[in-house]
Short mmCIF file of N, CA and C in Angstrom, two decimals:
data_model
loop_
_atom_site.label_atom_id
_atom_site.label_comp_id
_atom_site.label_asym_id
_atom_site.label_seq_id
_atom_site.Cartn_x
_atom_site.Cartn_y
_atom_site.Cartn_z
N VAL A 1 0.84 -1.17 0.00
CA VAL A 1 0.00 0.00 0.00
C VAL A 1 0.89 1.23 0.00
N ASN A 2 0.63 2.14 -0.90
CA ASN A 2 1.34 3.41 -0.93
C ASN A 2 0.49 4.45 -0.22
N GLY A 3 0.73 4.66 1.04
CA GLY A 3 -0.07 5.59 1.83
C GLY A 3 0.58 6.96 1.91
N ILE A 4 -0.25 7.95 2.23
CA ILE A 4 0.21 9.31 2.43
C ILE A 4 -0.10 9.69 3.87
N ALA A 5 0.94 10.07 4.61
CA ALA A 5 0.74 10.46 6.01
C ALA A 5 0.03 11.80 6.10
N PHE A 6 -0.76 11.97 7.16
CA PHE A 6 -1.43 13.25 7.38
C PHE A 6 -1.44 13.57 8.87
N ARG A 7 -1.61 14.85 9.14
CA ARG A 7 -1.80 15.37 10.50
C ARG A 7 -2.85 16.45 10.39
N SER A 8 -3.89 16.35 11.21
CA SER A 8 -4.95 17.35 11.19
C SER A 8 -5.21 17.80 12.62
N MET A 9 -5.40 19.12 12.79
CA MET A 9 -5.61 19.66 14.13
C MET A 9 -6.81 20.59 14.12
N ASP A 10 -7.63 20.47 15.16
CA ASP A 10 -8.73 21.41 15.41
C ASP A 10 -8.45 22.08 16.74
N THR A 11 -8.53 23.41 16.76
CA THR A 11 -8.31 24.18 17.97
C THR A 11 -9.57 24.97 18.30
N PHE A 12 -9.98 24.92 19.56
CA PHE A 12 -11.13 25.72 19.98
C PHE A 12 -10.93 26.23 21.39
N THR A 13 -11.68 27.26 21.74
CA THR A 13 -11.64 27.84 23.08
C THR A 13 -12.95 27.51 23.78
N ARG A 14 -12.84 26.87 24.93
CA ARG A 14 -14.04 26.52 25.68
C ARG A 14 -14.58 27.78 26.36
N PRO A 15 -15.82 27.76 26.85
CA PRO A 15 -16.42 28.95 27.44
C PRO A 15 -15.62 29.53 28.61
N SER A 16 -15.83 30.82 28.84
CA SER A 16 -15.15 31.53 29.93
C SER A 16 -15.92 31.31 31.23
N ASN A 17 -15.84 30.10 31.75
CA ASN A 17 -16.46 29.79 33.03
C ASN A 17 -15.68 28.67 33.70
N THR A 18 -15.99 28.42 34.94
CA THR A 18 -15.35 27.33 35.68
C THR A 18 -16.41 26.36 36.20
N THR A 19 -17.48 26.21 35.43
CA THR A 19 -18.53 25.27 35.79
C THR A 19 -18.00 23.85 35.63
N ALA A 20 -18.08 23.08 36.69
CA ALA A 20 -17.50 21.74 36.68
C ALA A 20 -18.20 20.84 35.66
N TYR A 21 -17.40 19.99 35.00
CA TYR A 21 -17.92 18.96 34.11
C TYR A 21 -18.19 17.70 34.93
N ALA A 22 -19.22 16.99 34.57
CA ALA A 22 -19.48 15.67 35.13
C ALA A 22 -19.06 14.64 34.09
N ALA A 23 -18.93 13.41 34.50
CA ALA A 23 -18.61 12.35 33.55
C ALA A 23 -19.71 12.27 32.50
N GLY A 24 -19.32 12.08 31.25
CA GLY A 24 -20.29 11.93 30.17
C GLY A 24 -20.79 13.22 29.56
N GLN A 25 -20.13 14.34 29.86
CA GLN A 25 -20.52 15.61 29.28
C GLN A 25 -19.59 15.99 28.13
N GLN A 26 -20.15 16.69 27.16
CA GLN A 26 -19.37 17.13 26.00
C GLN A 26 -18.59 18.39 26.35
N VAL A 27 -17.37 18.45 25.84
CA VAL A 27 -16.51 19.62 26.01
C VAL A 27 -16.51 20.33 24.66
N GLY A 28 -16.98 21.56 24.66
CA GLY A 28 -17.13 22.26 23.39
C GLY A 28 -16.64 23.69 23.42
N ALA A 29 -16.85 24.35 22.31
CA ALA A 29 -16.42 25.73 22.13
C ALA A 29 -17.43 26.71 22.71
N THR A 30 -16.99 27.94 22.85
CA THR A 30 -17.85 29.01 23.29
C THR A 30 -19.01 29.16 22.32
N GLY A 31 -20.22 29.37 22.83
CA GLY A 31 -21.38 29.58 21.98
C GLY A 31 -22.52 28.66 22.36
N ALA A 32 -23.66 28.87 21.72
CA ALA A 32 -24.85 28.08 22.01
C ALA A 32 -24.66 26.61 21.66
N SER A 33 -23.90 26.35 20.63
CA SER A 33 -23.53 24.97 20.29
C SER A 33 -22.03 24.99 20.05
N GLY A 34 -21.49 23.94 19.55
CA GLY A 34 -20.05 23.93 19.31
C GLY A 34 -19.34 22.73 19.89
N ALA A 35 -20.11 21.74 20.37
CA ALA A 35 -19.47 20.55 20.92
C ALA A 35 -19.09 19.56 19.83
N SER A 36 -19.80 19.55 18.71
CA SER A 36 -19.42 18.68 17.59
C SER A 36 -18.46 19.45 16.70
N ARG A 37 -17.27 18.90 16.56
CA ARG A 37 -16.18 19.62 15.89
C ARG A 37 -15.70 18.80 14.70
N SER A 38 -14.89 19.42 13.83
CA SER A 38 -14.41 18.70 12.65
C SER A 38 -12.91 18.83 12.48
N LEU A 39 -12.35 17.81 11.85
CA LEU A 39 -10.95 17.78 11.45
C LEU A 39 -10.94 17.76 9.93
N THR A 40 -10.28 18.74 9.34
CA THR A 40 -10.27 18.87 7.89
C THR A 40 -8.87 18.66 7.35
N SER A 41 -8.74 18.74 6.05
CA SER A 41 -7.45 18.60 5.35
C SER A 41 -6.78 17.27 5.65
N ILE A 42 -7.59 16.24 5.77
CA ILE A 42 -7.02 14.92 6.01
C ILE A 42 -6.58 14.30 4.71
N THR A 43 -7.49 14.17 3.77
CA THR A 43 -7.19 13.58 2.46
C THR A 43 -8.40 13.80 1.57
N THR A 44 -8.44 13.16 0.46
CA THR A 44 -9.54 13.34 -0.48
C THR A 44 -10.81 12.65 0.02
N PRO A 45 -11.97 13.17 -0.41
CA PRO A 45 -13.24 12.56 -0.01
C PRO A 45 -13.30 11.07 -0.36
N ASN A 46 -14.01 10.32 0.46
CA ASN A 46 -14.24 8.87 0.30
C ASN A 46 -12.99 8.00 0.47
N SER A 47 -11.88 8.59 0.87
CA SER A 47 -10.66 7.82 1.06
C SER A 47 -10.73 6.95 2.31
N HIS A 48 -10.01 5.87 2.27
CA HIS A 48 -9.83 5.03 3.45
C HIS A 48 -8.62 5.56 4.21
N ILE A 49 -8.74 5.63 5.53
CA ILE A 49 -7.63 6.09 6.35
C ILE A 49 -7.46 5.17 7.56
N ILE A 50 -6.26 5.22 8.12
CA ILE A 50 -5.98 4.56 9.40
C ILE A 50 -5.46 5.64 10.34
N LEU A 51 -6.15 5.80 11.48
CA LEU A 51 -5.67 6.74 12.48
C LEU A 51 -4.61 6.03 13.31
N ASN A 52 -3.41 6.59 13.31
CA ASN A 52 -2.30 6.00 14.07
C ASN A 52 -2.15 6.64 15.44
N GLY A 53 -2.61 7.87 15.58
CA GLY A 53 -2.43 8.55 16.85
C GLY A 53 -3.44 9.65 17.05
N VAL A 54 -3.73 9.91 18.32
CA VAL A 54 -4.64 10.97 18.72
C VAL A 54 -3.98 11.71 19.88
N CYS A 55 -4.11 13.03 19.89
CA CYS A 55 -3.53 13.83 20.97
C CYS A 55 -4.54 14.90 21.39
N ILE A 56 -4.64 15.12 22.68
CA ILE A 56 -5.42 16.24 23.21
C ILE A 56 -4.44 17.11 24.01
N ARG A 57 -4.48 18.41 23.70
CA ARG A 57 -3.69 19.39 24.47
C ARG A 57 -4.66 20.44 25.01
N MET A 58 -4.37 20.94 26.21
CA MET A 58 -5.21 21.95 26.84
C MET A 58 -4.32 22.97 27.52
N SER A 59 -4.65 24.25 27.35
CA SER A 59 -3.86 25.28 28.02
C SER A 59 -4.11 25.22 29.52
N GLY A 60 -3.12 25.60 30.28
CA GLY A 60 -3.22 25.60 31.74
C GLY A 60 -1.88 25.38 32.37
N THR A 61 -1.76 25.77 33.62
CA THR A 61 -0.50 25.64 34.34
C THR A 61 -0.55 24.56 35.41
N ALA A 62 -1.70 23.89 35.52
CA ALA A 62 -1.86 22.78 36.47
C ALA A 62 -2.98 21.88 35.97
N VAL A 63 -2.95 20.64 36.38
CA VAL A 63 -4.04 19.72 36.06
C VAL A 63 -5.27 20.23 36.81
N PRO A 64 -6.40 20.44 36.10
CA PRO A 64 -7.59 20.98 36.75
C PRO A 64 -8.06 20.12 37.93
N SER A 65 -8.61 20.78 38.94
CA SER A 65 -9.10 20.12 40.13
C SER A 65 -10.15 19.08 39.78
N GLY A 66 -9.93 17.86 40.26
CA GLY A 66 -10.87 16.76 40.04
C GLY A 66 -10.65 15.96 38.78
N MET A 67 -9.71 16.37 37.93
CA MET A 67 -9.47 15.63 36.69
C MET A 67 -8.76 14.32 37.02
N ALA A 68 -9.55 13.26 37.18
CA ALA A 68 -9.00 11.97 37.55
C ALA A 68 -9.19 10.94 36.45
N GLY A 69 -9.93 11.29 35.43
CA GLY A 69 -10.17 10.39 34.31
C GLY A 69 -9.80 11.10 33.03
N GLY A 70 -9.97 10.43 31.95
CA GLY A 70 -9.59 11.00 30.67
C GLY A 70 -10.79 11.46 29.87
N PHE A 71 -10.65 11.32 28.56
CA PHE A 71 -11.68 11.75 27.63
C PHE A 71 -11.93 10.64 26.63
N ARG A 72 -13.05 10.73 25.98
CA ARG A 72 -13.38 9.82 24.89
C ARG A 72 -13.69 10.68 23.67
N LEU A 73 -13.02 10.36 22.55
CA LEU A 73 -13.28 11.03 21.28
C LEU A 73 -14.14 10.11 20.44
N TYR A 74 -15.38 10.53 20.15
CA TYR A 74 -16.28 9.78 19.29
C TYR A 74 -16.13 10.33 17.88
N PHE A 75 -15.86 9.46 16.90
CA PHE A 75 -15.62 9.89 15.52
C PHE A 75 -16.79 9.55 14.61
N TYR A 76 -17.04 10.46 13.65
CA TYR A 76 -18.13 10.32 12.68
C TYR A 76 -17.62 10.76 11.31
N THR A 77 -18.24 10.23 10.26
CA THR A 77 -17.89 10.63 8.90
C THR A 77 -18.81 11.73 8.37
N ALA A 78 -19.84 12.08 9.11
CA ALA A 78 -20.72 13.20 8.79
C ALA A 78 -21.02 13.93 10.10
N GLN A 79 -21.42 15.18 10.01
CA GLN A 79 -21.64 15.96 11.22
C GLN A 79 -22.77 15.38 12.06
N PRO A 80 -22.47 15.05 13.34
CA PRO A 80 -23.52 14.58 14.23
C PRO A 80 -24.31 15.78 14.75
N GLY A 81 -25.40 15.49 15.45
CA GLY A 81 -26.16 16.57 16.06
C GLY A 81 -25.28 17.35 17.02
N ASP A 82 -25.42 18.67 17.01
CA ASP A 82 -24.56 19.51 17.83
C ASP A 82 -25.20 19.77 19.18
N ALA A 83 -24.40 20.13 20.14
CA ALA A 83 -24.87 20.42 21.49
C ALA A 83 -24.00 21.52 22.08
N ALA A 84 -24.43 22.06 23.18
CA ALA A 84 -23.65 23.08 23.87
C ALA A 84 -22.59 22.43 24.75
N ASP A 85 -21.58 23.20 25.10
CA ASP A 85 -20.58 22.76 26.05
C ASP A 85 -21.28 22.31 27.33
N ALA A 86 -20.83 21.21 27.90
CA ALA A 86 -21.32 20.63 29.15
C ALA A 86 -22.66 19.91 29.01
N ALA A 87 -23.18 19.77 27.79
CA ALA A 87 -24.40 18.98 27.59
C ALA A 87 -24.05 17.51 27.73
N ALA A 88 -24.99 16.74 28.21
CA ALA A 88 -24.78 15.30 28.31
C ALA A 88 -24.64 14.70 26.91
N PHE A 89 -23.63 13.87 26.74
CA PHE A 89 -23.43 13.23 25.43
C PHE A 89 -24.50 12.17 25.22
N THR A 90 -25.05 12.18 24.03
CA THR A 90 -25.99 11.14 23.64
C THR A 90 -25.91 10.95 22.13
N ALA A 91 -25.97 9.72 21.72
CA ALA A 91 -26.00 9.41 20.28
C ALA A 91 -27.46 9.13 19.91
N VAL A 92 -27.83 9.52 18.72
CA VAL A 92 -29.20 9.28 18.26
C VAL A 92 -29.17 8.28 17.10
N ALA A 93 -30.29 7.63 16.87
CA ALA A 93 -30.36 6.58 15.85
C ALA A 93 -29.94 7.08 14.47
N GLY A 94 -30.25 8.33 14.14
CA GLY A 94 -29.92 8.87 12.82
C GLY A 94 -28.42 9.02 12.57
N GLU A 95 -27.62 8.94 13.62
CA GLU A 95 -26.16 9.08 13.48
C GLU A 95 -25.45 7.73 13.33
N ARG A 96 -26.22 6.67 13.39
CA ARG A 96 -25.62 5.33 13.36
C ARG A 96 -24.79 5.08 12.11
N THR A 97 -25.25 5.50 10.95
CA THR A 97 -24.52 5.22 9.71
C THR A 97 -23.23 6.03 9.58
N SER A 98 -23.15 7.19 10.24
CA SER A 98 -21.92 7.99 10.14
C SER A 98 -20.99 7.77 11.33
N TYR A 99 -21.44 7.05 12.36
CA TYR A 99 -20.59 6.78 13.51
C TYR A 99 -19.51 5.78 13.13
N VAL A 100 -18.27 6.08 13.54
CA VAL A 100 -17.13 5.20 13.22
C VAL A 100 -16.74 4.36 14.43
N ASP A 101 -16.29 5.02 15.48
CA ASP A 101 -15.80 4.35 16.69
C ASP A 101 -15.31 5.44 17.63
N TYR A 102 -14.73 5.03 18.75
CA TYR A 102 -14.18 6.02 19.67
C TYR A 102 -12.77 5.62 20.06
N VAL A 103 -12.05 6.61 20.60
CA VAL A 103 -10.71 6.40 21.13
C VAL A 103 -10.69 7.00 22.53
N ASP A 104 -10.25 6.22 23.51
CA ASP A 104 -10.11 6.73 24.88
C ASP A 104 -8.75 7.40 25.04
N VAL A 105 -8.75 8.58 25.62
CA VAL A 105 -7.53 9.34 25.89
C VAL A 105 -7.40 9.46 27.40
N PRO A 106 -6.33 8.91 27.98
CA PRO A 106 -6.16 8.96 29.44
C PRO A 106 -6.06 10.39 29.97
N THR A 107 -6.05 10.52 31.28
CA THR A 107 -5.95 11.82 31.94
C THR A 107 -4.78 12.63 31.39
N LEU A 108 -5.04 13.91 31.13
CA LEU A 108 -3.99 14.80 30.65
C LEU A 108 -2.94 15.00 31.73
N GLU A 109 -1.71 15.22 31.29
CA GLU A 109 -0.60 15.45 32.23
C GLU A 109 -0.02 16.83 31.97
N LEU A 110 0.43 17.49 33.03
CA LEU A 110 1.09 18.77 32.88
C LEU A 110 2.44 18.56 32.22
N ILE A 111 2.62 19.20 31.08
CA ILE A 111 3.88 19.08 30.35
C ILE A 111 4.83 20.20 30.75
N GLY A 112 4.29 21.35 31.10
CA GLY A 112 5.07 22.54 31.40
C GLY A 112 4.86 23.55 30.28
N GLY A 113 5.32 24.76 30.48
CA GLY A 113 5.15 25.77 29.46
C GLY A 113 3.70 26.19 29.28
N GLY A 114 2.87 25.91 30.27
CA GLY A 114 1.49 26.36 30.23
C GLY A 114 0.52 25.46 29.50
N PHE A 115 0.83 24.16 29.40
CA PHE A 115 -0.16 23.27 28.78
C PHE A 115 -0.06 21.85 29.30
N LEU A 116 -1.20 21.15 29.12
CA LEU A 116 -1.32 19.75 29.47
C LEU A 116 -1.47 18.97 28.18
N SER A 117 -1.11 17.70 28.18
CA SER A 117 -1.20 16.94 26.94
C SER A 117 -1.29 15.45 27.24
N ARG A 118 -1.78 14.72 26.25
CA ARG A 118 -1.75 13.25 26.31
C ARG A 118 -1.89 12.71 24.89
N ASN A 119 -1.02 11.81 24.56
CA ASN A 119 -1.03 11.13 23.27
C ASN A 119 -1.53 9.70 23.42
N VAL A 120 -2.24 9.23 22.42
CA VAL A 120 -2.59 7.82 22.31
C VAL A 120 -2.02 7.38 20.97
N ASN A 121 -1.03 6.52 21.00
CA ASN A 121 -0.36 6.08 19.77
C ASN A 121 -0.88 4.71 19.33
N TYR A 122 -0.82 4.50 18.05
CA TYR A 122 -1.17 3.21 17.43
C TYR A 122 -2.61 2.81 17.71
N THR A 123 -3.52 3.73 17.46
CA THR A 123 -4.94 3.43 17.68
C THR A 123 -5.43 2.37 16.70
N GLY A 124 -4.90 2.38 15.46
CA GLY A 124 -5.28 1.39 14.47
C GLY A 124 -6.71 1.50 13.99
N LEU A 125 -7.36 2.63 14.22
CA LEU A 125 -8.74 2.83 13.81
C LEU A 125 -8.80 3.05 12.30
N GLN A 126 -9.44 2.14 11.59
CA GLN A 126 -9.54 2.23 10.14
C GLN A 126 -10.96 2.63 9.76
N LEU A 127 -11.08 3.57 8.81
CA LEU A 127 -12.39 4.03 8.40
C LEU A 127 -12.33 4.60 6.99
N GLN A 128 -13.51 4.83 6.43
CA GLN A 128 -13.61 5.49 5.14
C GLN A 128 -14.31 6.82 5.36
N LEU A 129 -13.65 7.90 4.91
CA LEU A 129 -14.24 9.22 5.04
C LEU A 129 -15.46 9.33 4.15
N GLY A 130 -16.34 10.26 4.47
CA GLY A 130 -17.52 10.49 3.65
C GLY A 130 -17.19 11.36 2.45
N SER A 131 -18.24 11.77 1.76
CA SER A 131 -18.07 12.53 0.51
C SER A 131 -17.47 13.91 0.74
N ALA A 132 -17.52 14.43 1.96
CA ALA A 132 -16.93 15.74 2.24
C ALA A 132 -15.45 15.63 2.61
N GLY A 133 -14.98 14.42 2.91
CA GLY A 133 -13.57 14.24 3.28
C GLY A 133 -13.23 14.80 4.65
N THR A 134 -14.23 14.98 5.51
CA THR A 134 -14.04 15.56 6.84
C THR A 134 -14.31 14.50 7.90
N LEU A 135 -13.53 14.53 8.96
CA LEU A 135 -13.74 13.64 10.10
C LEU A 135 -14.29 14.48 11.25
N TRP A 136 -15.48 14.14 11.73
CA TRP A 136 -16.13 14.86 12.82
C TRP A 136 -15.87 14.14 14.13
N TYR A 137 -15.93 14.89 15.24
CA TYR A 137 -15.75 14.25 16.54
C TYR A 137 -16.53 14.98 17.63
N ASP A 138 -16.80 14.25 18.70
CA ASP A 138 -17.31 14.80 19.95
C ASP A 138 -16.29 14.45 21.02
N LEU A 139 -15.89 15.44 21.82
CA LEU A 139 -14.97 15.25 22.93
C LEU A 139 -15.81 15.16 24.20
N VAL A 140 -15.73 14.00 24.89
CA VAL A 140 -16.61 13.73 26.02
C VAL A 140 -15.77 13.33 27.23
N THR A 141 -16.17 13.82 28.40
CA THR A 141 -15.48 13.44 29.63
C THR A 141 -15.78 11.97 29.95
N SER A 142 -14.77 11.25 30.38
CA SER A 142 -14.92 9.82 30.69
C SER A 142 -15.35 9.62 32.14
N THR A 143 -15.65 8.38 32.46
CA THR A 143 -16.01 8.00 33.82
C THR A 143 -14.92 8.46 34.78
N GLY A 144 -15.31 9.05 35.88
CA GLY A 144 -14.35 9.50 36.89
C GLY A 144 -13.72 10.84 36.56
N ASN A 145 -14.19 11.50 35.49
CA ASN A 145 -13.58 12.76 35.09
C ASN A 145 -14.55 13.91 35.33
N ALA A 146 -14.88 14.15 36.59
CA ALA A 146 -15.68 15.30 36.98
C ALA A 146 -14.71 16.36 37.47
N PHE A 147 -14.42 17.35 36.63
CA PHE A 147 -13.37 18.30 36.97
C PHE A 147 -13.83 19.73 36.75
N THR A 148 -13.15 20.65 37.43
CA THR A 148 -13.40 22.08 37.27
C THR A 148 -12.42 22.61 36.23
N PRO A 149 -12.92 23.04 35.06
CA PRO A 149 -12.03 23.45 33.97
C PRO A 149 -11.45 24.84 34.18
N VAL A 150 -10.41 25.11 33.43
CA VAL A 150 -9.83 26.45 33.38
C VAL A 150 -10.73 27.30 32.49
N SER A 151 -11.11 28.47 32.96
CA SER A 151 -11.97 29.36 32.18
C SER A 151 -11.29 29.74 30.87
N GLY A 152 -12.00 29.57 29.77
CA GLY A 152 -11.47 29.96 28.46
C GLY A 152 -10.28 29.14 28.00
N ALA A 153 -10.13 27.92 28.49
CA ALA A 153 -9.00 27.08 28.08
C ALA A 153 -9.03 26.82 26.58
N VAL A 154 -7.86 26.81 25.99
CA VAL A 154 -7.72 26.49 24.56
C VAL A 154 -7.40 25.01 24.45
N ILE A 155 -8.16 24.31 23.60
CA ILE A 155 -8.01 22.86 23.46
C ILE A 155 -7.65 22.54 22.01
N ASP A 156 -6.65 21.69 21.84
CA ASP A 156 -6.26 21.19 20.52
C ASP A 156 -6.57 19.69 20.48
N VAL A 157 -7.22 19.27 19.40
CA VAL A 157 -7.40 17.84 19.14
C VAL A 157 -6.64 17.56 17.85
N ILE A 158 -5.72 16.63 17.92
CA ILE A 158 -4.83 16.34 16.79
C ILE A 158 -4.95 14.86 16.44
N VAL A 159 -5.09 14.57 15.17
CA VAL A 159 -5.06 13.18 14.71
C VAL A 159 -3.95 13.04 13.69
N ARG A 160 -3.29 11.88 13.72
CA ARG A 160 -2.25 11.54 12.76
C ARG A 160 -2.59 10.19 12.17
N GLY A 161 -2.27 10.04 10.93
CA GLY A 161 -2.57 8.76 10.30
C GLY A 161 -2.04 8.63 8.90
N VAL A 162 -2.60 7.67 8.19
CA VAL A 162 -2.19 7.38 6.82
C VAL A 162 -3.44 7.27 5.97
N SER A 163 -3.41 7.95 4.84
CA SER A 163 -4.48 7.83 3.85
C SER A 163 -4.10 6.70 2.91
N LEU A 164 -5.03 5.76 2.74
CA LEU A 164 -4.75 4.60 1.90
C LEU A 164 -5.28 4.79 0.48
N GLY A 165 -5.95 5.90 0.23
CA GLY A 165 -6.46 6.17 -1.11
C GLY A 165 -7.94 5.93 -1.23
N ASN A 166 -8.44 6.09 -2.43
CA ASN A 166 -9.86 5.95 -2.71
C ASN A 166 -10.27 4.50 -2.83
N PRO A 167 -11.59 4.26 -2.67
CA PRO A 167 -12.06 2.87 -2.73
C PRO A 167 -11.89 2.27 -4.11
#
């Protein structure tokens, strides 16, 4: 297989509040909605890809109070229903055909320099992108991850992988 490596990053700023997240809540951008996000510039539409790695980075100078669990990234090939930051995550029947799978990301660690990070390598998640060539995701707090966030924290979601080409 002659694959082409890719790296795609989505950056967003969460709301300017310190309202604690409970397990199973979506982490999203400022605004009425914004929890369903997209990763673009991966490869051509309808291509098969393998995700080799996922990374979450968050601005901050300390691990937020109560952050004892990680996150779950739910992936879709079409935009799922959107929700506001801190809304309870739920999948609906109409999203079944575009749902791919999820990747668990362990608790973020303080790296220094004002940010936290965690990588998950060799996820091996294989999928076929939809006609738009965009990979959508929901970032959800995992079990045991009821934490008080940093107000206005900047979050990066990064995926790395290989495009295997068109079907």
